[in-house]
mmCIF file of C-alpha atoms and ligand atoms in Angstrom:
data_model
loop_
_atom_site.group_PDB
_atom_site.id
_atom_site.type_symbol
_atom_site.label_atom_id
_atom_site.label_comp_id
_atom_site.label_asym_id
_atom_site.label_seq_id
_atom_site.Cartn_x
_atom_site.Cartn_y
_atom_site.Cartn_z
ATOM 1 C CA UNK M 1 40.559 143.072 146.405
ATOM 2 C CA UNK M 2 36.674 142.145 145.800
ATOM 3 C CA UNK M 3 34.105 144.148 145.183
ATOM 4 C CA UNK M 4 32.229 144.750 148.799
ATOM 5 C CA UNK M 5 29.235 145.892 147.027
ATOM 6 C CA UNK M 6 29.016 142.097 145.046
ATOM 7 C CA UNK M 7 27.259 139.297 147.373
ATOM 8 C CA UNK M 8 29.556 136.165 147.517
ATOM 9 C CA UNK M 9 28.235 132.876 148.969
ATOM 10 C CA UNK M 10 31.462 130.701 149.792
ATOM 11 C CA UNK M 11 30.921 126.570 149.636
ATOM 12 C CA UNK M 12 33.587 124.593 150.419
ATOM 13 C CA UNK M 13 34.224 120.897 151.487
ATOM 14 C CA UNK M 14 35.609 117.663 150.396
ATOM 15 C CA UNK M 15 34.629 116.085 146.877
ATOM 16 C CA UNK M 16 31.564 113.941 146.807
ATOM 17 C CA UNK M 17 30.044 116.403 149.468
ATOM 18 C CA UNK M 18 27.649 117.524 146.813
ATOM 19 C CA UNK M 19 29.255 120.721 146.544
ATOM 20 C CA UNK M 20 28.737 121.357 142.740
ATOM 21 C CA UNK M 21 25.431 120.191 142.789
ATOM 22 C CA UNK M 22 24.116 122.593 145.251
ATOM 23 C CA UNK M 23 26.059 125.427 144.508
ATOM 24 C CA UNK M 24 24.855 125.201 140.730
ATOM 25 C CA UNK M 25 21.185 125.127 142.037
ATOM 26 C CA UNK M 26 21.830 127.811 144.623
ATOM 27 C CA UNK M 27 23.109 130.178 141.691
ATOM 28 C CA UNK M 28 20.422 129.060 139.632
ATOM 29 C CA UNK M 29 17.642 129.774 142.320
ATOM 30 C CA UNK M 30 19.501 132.967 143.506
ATOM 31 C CA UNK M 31 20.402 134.358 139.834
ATOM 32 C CA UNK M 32 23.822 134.484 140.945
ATOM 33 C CA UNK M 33 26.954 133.750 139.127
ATOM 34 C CA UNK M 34 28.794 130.585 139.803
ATOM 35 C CA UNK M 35 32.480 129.587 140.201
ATOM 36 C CA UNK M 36 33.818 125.929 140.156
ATOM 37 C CA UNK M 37 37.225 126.532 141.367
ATOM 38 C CA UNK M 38 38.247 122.368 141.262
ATOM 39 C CA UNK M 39 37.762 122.856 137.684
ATOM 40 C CA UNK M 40 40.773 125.403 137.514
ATOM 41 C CA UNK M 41 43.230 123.032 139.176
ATOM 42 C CA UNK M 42 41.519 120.168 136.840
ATOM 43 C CA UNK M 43 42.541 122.547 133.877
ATOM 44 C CA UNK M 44 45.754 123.069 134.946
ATOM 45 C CA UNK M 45 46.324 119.234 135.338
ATOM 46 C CA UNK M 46 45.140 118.797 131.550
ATOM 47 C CA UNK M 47 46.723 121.969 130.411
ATOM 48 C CA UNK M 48 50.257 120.706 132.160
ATOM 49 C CA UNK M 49 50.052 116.684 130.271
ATOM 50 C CA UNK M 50 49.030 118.625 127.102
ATOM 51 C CA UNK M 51 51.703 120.862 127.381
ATOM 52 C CA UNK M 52 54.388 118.537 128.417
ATOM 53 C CA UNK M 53 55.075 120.043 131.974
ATOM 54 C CA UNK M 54 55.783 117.907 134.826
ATOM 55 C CA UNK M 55 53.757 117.561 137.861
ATOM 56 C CA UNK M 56 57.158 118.640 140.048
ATOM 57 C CA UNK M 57 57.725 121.902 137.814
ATOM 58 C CA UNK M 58 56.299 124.488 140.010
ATOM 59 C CA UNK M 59 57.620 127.868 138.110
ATOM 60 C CA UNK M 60 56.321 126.502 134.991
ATOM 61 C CA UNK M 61 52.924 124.975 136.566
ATOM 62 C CA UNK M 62 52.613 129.102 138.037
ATOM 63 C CA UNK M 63 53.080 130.263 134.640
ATOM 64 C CA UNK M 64 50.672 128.168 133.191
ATOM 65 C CA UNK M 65 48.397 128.688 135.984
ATOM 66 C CA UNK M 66 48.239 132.462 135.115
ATOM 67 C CA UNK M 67 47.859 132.691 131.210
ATOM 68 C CA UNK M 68 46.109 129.340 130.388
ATOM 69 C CA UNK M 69 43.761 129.931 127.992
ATOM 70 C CA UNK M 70 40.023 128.918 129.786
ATOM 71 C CA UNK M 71 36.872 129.507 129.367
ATOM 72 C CA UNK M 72 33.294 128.684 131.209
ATOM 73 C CA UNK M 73 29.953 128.762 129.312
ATOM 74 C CA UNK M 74 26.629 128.638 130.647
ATOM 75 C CA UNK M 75 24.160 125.785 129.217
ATOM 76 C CA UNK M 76 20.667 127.607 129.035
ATOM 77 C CA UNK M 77 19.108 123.985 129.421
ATOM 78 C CA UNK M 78 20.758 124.453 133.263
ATOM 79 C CA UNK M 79 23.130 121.249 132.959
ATOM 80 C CA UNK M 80 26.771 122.449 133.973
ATOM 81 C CA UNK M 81 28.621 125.206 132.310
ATOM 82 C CA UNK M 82 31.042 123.837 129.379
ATOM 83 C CA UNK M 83 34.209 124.182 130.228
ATOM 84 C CA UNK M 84 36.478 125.022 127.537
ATOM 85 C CA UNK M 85 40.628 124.960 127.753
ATOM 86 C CA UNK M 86 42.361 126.797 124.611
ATOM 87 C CA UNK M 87 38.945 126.630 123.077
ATOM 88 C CA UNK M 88 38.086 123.026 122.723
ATOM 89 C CA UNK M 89 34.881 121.867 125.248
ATOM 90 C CA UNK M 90 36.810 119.653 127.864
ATOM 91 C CA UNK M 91 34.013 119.348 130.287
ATOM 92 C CA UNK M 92 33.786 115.347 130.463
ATOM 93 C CA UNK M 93 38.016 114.727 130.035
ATOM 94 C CA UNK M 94 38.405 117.245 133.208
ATOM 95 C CA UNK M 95 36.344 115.163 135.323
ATOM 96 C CA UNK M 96 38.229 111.549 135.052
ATOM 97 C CA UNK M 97 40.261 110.153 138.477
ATOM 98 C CA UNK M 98 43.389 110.737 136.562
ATOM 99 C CA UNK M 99 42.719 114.275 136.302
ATOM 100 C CA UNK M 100 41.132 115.059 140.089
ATOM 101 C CA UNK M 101 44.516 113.372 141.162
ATOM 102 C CA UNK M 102 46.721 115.494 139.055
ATOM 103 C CA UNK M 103 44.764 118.418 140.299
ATOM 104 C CA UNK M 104 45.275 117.662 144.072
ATOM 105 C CA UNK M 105 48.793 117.216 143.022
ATOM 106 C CA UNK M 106 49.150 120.840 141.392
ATOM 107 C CA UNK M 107 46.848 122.739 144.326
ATOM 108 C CA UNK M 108 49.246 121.856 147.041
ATOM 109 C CA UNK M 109 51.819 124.451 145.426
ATOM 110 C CA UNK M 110 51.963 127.857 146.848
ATOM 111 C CA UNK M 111 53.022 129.624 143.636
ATOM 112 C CA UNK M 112 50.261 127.642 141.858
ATOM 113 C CA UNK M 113 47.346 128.851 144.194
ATOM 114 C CA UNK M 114 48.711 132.633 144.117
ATOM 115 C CA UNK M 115 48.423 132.419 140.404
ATOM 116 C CA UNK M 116 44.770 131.289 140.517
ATOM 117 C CA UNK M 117 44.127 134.081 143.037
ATOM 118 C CA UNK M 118 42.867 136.643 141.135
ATOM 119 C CA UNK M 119 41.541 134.824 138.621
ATOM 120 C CA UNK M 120 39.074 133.240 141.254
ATOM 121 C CA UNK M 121 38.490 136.699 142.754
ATOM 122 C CA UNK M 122 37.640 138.171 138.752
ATOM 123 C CA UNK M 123 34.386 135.862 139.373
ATOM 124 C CA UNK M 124 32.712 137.922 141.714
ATOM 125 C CA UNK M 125 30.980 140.407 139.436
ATOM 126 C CA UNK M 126 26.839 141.674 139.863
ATOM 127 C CA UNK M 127 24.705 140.379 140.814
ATOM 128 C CA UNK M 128 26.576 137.843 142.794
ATOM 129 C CA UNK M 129 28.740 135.040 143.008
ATOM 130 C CA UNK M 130 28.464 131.102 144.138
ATOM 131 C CA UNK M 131 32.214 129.898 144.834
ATOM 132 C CA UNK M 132 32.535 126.552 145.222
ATOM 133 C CA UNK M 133 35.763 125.043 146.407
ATOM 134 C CA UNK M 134 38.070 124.603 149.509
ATOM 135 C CA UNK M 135 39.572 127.632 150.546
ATOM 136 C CA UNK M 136 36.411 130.214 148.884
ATOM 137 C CA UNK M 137 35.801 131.024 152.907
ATOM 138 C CA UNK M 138 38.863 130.936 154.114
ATOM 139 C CA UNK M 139 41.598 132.125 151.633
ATOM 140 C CA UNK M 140 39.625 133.636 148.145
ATOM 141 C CA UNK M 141 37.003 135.223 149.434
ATOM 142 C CA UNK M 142 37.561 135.639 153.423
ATOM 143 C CA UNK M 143 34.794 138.684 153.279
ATOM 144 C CA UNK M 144 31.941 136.320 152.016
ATOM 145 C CA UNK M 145 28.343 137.667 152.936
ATOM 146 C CA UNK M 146 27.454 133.550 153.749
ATOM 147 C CA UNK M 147 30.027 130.575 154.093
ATOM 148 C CA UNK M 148 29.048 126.843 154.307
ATOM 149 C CA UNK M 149 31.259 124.106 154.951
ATOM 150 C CA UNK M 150 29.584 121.122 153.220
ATOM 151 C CA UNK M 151 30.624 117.533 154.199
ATOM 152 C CA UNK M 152 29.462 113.821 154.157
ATOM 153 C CA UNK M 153 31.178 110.654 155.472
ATOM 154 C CA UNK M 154 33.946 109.216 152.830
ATOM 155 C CA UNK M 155 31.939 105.997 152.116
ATOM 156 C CA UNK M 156 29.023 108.344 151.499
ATOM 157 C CA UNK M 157 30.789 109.987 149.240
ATOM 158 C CA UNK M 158 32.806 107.173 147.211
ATOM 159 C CA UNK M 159 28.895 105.623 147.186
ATOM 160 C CA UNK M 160 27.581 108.720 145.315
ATOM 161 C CA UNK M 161 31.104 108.540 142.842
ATOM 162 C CA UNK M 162 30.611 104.831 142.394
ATOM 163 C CA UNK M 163 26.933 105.414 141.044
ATOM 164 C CA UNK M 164 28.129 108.433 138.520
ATOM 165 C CA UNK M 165 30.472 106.282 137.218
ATOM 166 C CA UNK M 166 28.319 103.537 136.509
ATOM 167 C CA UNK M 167 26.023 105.268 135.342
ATOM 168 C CA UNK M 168 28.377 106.335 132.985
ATOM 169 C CA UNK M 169 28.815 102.696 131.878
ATOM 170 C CA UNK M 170 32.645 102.768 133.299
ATOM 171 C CA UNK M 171 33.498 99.638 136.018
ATOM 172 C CA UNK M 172 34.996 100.163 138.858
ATOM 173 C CA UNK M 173 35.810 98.834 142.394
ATOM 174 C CA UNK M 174 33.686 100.572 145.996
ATOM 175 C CA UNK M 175 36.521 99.658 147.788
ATOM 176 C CA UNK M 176 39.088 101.611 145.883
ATOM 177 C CA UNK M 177 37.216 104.204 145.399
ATOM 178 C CA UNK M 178 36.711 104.473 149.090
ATOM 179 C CA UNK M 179 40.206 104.317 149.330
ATOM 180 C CA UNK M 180 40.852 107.515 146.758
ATOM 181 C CA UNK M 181 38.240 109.763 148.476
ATOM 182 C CA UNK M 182 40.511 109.213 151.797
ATOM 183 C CA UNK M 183 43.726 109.679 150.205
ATOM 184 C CA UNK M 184 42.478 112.974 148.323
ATOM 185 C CA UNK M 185 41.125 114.017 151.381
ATOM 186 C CA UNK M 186 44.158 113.234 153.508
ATOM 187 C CA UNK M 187 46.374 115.797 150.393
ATOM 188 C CA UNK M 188 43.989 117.932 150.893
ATOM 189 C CA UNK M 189 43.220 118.574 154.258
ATOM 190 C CA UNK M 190 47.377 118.333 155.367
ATOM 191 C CA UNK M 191 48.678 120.426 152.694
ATOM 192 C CA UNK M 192 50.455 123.438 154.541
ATOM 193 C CA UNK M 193 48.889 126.203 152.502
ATOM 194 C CA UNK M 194 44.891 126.328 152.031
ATOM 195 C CA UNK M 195 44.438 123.197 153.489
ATOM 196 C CA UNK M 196 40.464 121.883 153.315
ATOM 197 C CA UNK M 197 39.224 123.294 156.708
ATOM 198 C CA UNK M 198 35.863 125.541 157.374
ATOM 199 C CA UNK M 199 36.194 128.582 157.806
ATOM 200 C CA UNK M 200 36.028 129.856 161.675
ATOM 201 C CA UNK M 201 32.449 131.400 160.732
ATOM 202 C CA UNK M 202 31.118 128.734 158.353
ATOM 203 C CA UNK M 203 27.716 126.789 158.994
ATOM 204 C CA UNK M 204 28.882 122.832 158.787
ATOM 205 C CA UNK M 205 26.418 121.188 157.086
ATOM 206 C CA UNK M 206 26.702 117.159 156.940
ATOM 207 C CA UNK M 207 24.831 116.114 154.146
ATOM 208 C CA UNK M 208 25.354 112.039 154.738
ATOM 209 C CA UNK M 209 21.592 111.768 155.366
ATOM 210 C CA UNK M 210 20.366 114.418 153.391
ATOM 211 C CA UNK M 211 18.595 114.917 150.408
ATOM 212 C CA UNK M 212 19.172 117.328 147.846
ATOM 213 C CA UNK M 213 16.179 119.331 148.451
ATOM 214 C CA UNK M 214 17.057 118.962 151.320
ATOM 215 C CA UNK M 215 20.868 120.096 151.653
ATOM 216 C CA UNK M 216 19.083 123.214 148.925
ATOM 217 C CA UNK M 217 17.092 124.472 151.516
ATOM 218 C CA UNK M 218 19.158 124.629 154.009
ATOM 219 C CA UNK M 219 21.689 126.501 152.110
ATOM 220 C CA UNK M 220 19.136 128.880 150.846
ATOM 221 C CA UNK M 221 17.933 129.632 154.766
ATOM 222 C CA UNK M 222 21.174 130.303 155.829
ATOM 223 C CA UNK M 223 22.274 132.672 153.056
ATOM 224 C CA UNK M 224 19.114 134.486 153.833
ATOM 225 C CA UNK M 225 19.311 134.459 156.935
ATOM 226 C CA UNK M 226 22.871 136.386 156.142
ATOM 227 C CA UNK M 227 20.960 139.250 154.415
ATOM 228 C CA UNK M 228 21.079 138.073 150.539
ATOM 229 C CA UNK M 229 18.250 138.150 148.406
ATOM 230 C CA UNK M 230 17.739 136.583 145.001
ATOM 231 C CA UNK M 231 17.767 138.720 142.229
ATOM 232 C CA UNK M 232 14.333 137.590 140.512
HETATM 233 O O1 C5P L 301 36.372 120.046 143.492
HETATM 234 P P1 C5P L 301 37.194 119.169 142.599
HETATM 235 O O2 C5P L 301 37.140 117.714 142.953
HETATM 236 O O3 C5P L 301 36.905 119.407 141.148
HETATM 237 O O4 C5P L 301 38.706 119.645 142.838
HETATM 238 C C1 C5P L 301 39.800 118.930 142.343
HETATM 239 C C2 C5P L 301 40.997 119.161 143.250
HETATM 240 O O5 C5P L 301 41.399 120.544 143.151
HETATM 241 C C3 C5P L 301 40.742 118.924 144.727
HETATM 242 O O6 C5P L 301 40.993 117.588 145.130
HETATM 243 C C4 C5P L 301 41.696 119.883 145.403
HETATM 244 O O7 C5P L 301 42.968 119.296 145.560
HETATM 245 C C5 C5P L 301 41.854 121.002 144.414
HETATM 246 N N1 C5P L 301 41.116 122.202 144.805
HETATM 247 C C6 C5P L 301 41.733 123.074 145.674
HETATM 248 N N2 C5P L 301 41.132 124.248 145.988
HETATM 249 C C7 C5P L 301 39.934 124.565 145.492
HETATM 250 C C8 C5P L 301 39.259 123.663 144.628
HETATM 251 C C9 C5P L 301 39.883 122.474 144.316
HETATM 252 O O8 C5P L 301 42.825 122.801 146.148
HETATM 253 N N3 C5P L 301 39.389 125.729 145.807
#
């Protein structure tokens, strides 16, 4: 179980929604830990090619899942934490299509997400935790003090992908991008267990037509509105 005493703010929604963004700047603002739970299942998709393991071998995907060697370290410039698998930094590799898709692949099994259970839960440690994800309201933490569903339309969101990416001088197409964001979606949203759905007593925030100062301060009224204060 999870500390009662430890505030947890649970953010979930589809990728692109701007998720990881505002959570970071919500934990940074709050001085509150911060969990990126995609990044676990994006380990496990690297740890799994590295490893040799097929994408279809569940019992040894769950084994992996628990004893993987990961790590997260926090940047004091305030850029995103390093992520490091068996010791080497694999922030940028963990972030390519070919991984997100591998990750969808391995979240949809059961034994995989029980695995990753407590692991998730070992996050929420004084003086509080920002879990970002798509079952942190519903499934990991169903006790959080503040839940958010974040969302934006999928060409919204394959818009905002398209410019990271070319920004990062790679060349790609809109229009299959557009088509990716729907198909992850679509995995993730029909999967039988933790599908991507808010939780019954989340705040749905649509942030198509927001900014991110925007999307921040909304976020920030509504956790304080649920009793949590920053800690500085
Ligand atoms: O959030 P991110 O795009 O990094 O997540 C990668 C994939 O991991 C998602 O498409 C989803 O399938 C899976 N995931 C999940 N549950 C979470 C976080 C991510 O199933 N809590």
């Amino acid at each position: 179980m999870t500390d009662k005493s430890v505030p947890v703010i649970a953010i979930d929604g589809p990728s692109g929604s701007g998720k990881g963004t505002i959570c970071q700047l919500l934990a940074a603002k709050l001085g509150f830990h911060y969990l990126d739970s995609g990044a676990l299942y994006r380990l496990l998709g690297l740890a799994a090619k590295r490893h040799g393991v097929e994408l279809d071998k569940v019992e040894s995907l769950a084994v992996l899942a628990a004893h993987m060697d990961i790590s997260f370290r926090m940047n004091e410039d305030g850029d995103s934490p390093k992520v490091l698998l068996e010791g080497e930094d694999v922030s940028s590799s963990i972030r390519s299509e070919q991984v997100g898709s591998d990750a969808s692949i391995v979240a949809a099994y059961p034994e995989v997400r029980e695995a990753l259970l407590q692991r998730q839960r070992a996050f929420a440690v004084a003086p509080g935790l920002v879990a970002d994800g798509r079952d942190m309201g519903t499934v990991i933490f169903p006790g959080a003090d503040a839940k958010i569903f974040l969302t934006a339309s999928p060409e919204e969101r394959a818009q905002r992908r398209y410019k990271q990416l070319i920004d990062k001088g790679e060349s790609v197409s809109l229009a299959a991008l557009v088509d990716q964001v729907q198909k992850r979606d679509e995995r993730d949203m029909s999967r039988p267990v933790s599908p991507l759905v808010p939780a019954d007593n989340a705040v749905i925030l649509d942030s198509s037509q927001m900014s991110i100062d925007e999307v921040l301060n909304s976020s920030l009224e509504i956790v304080i509105k649920n009793g949590i204060r920053p800690q500085h």
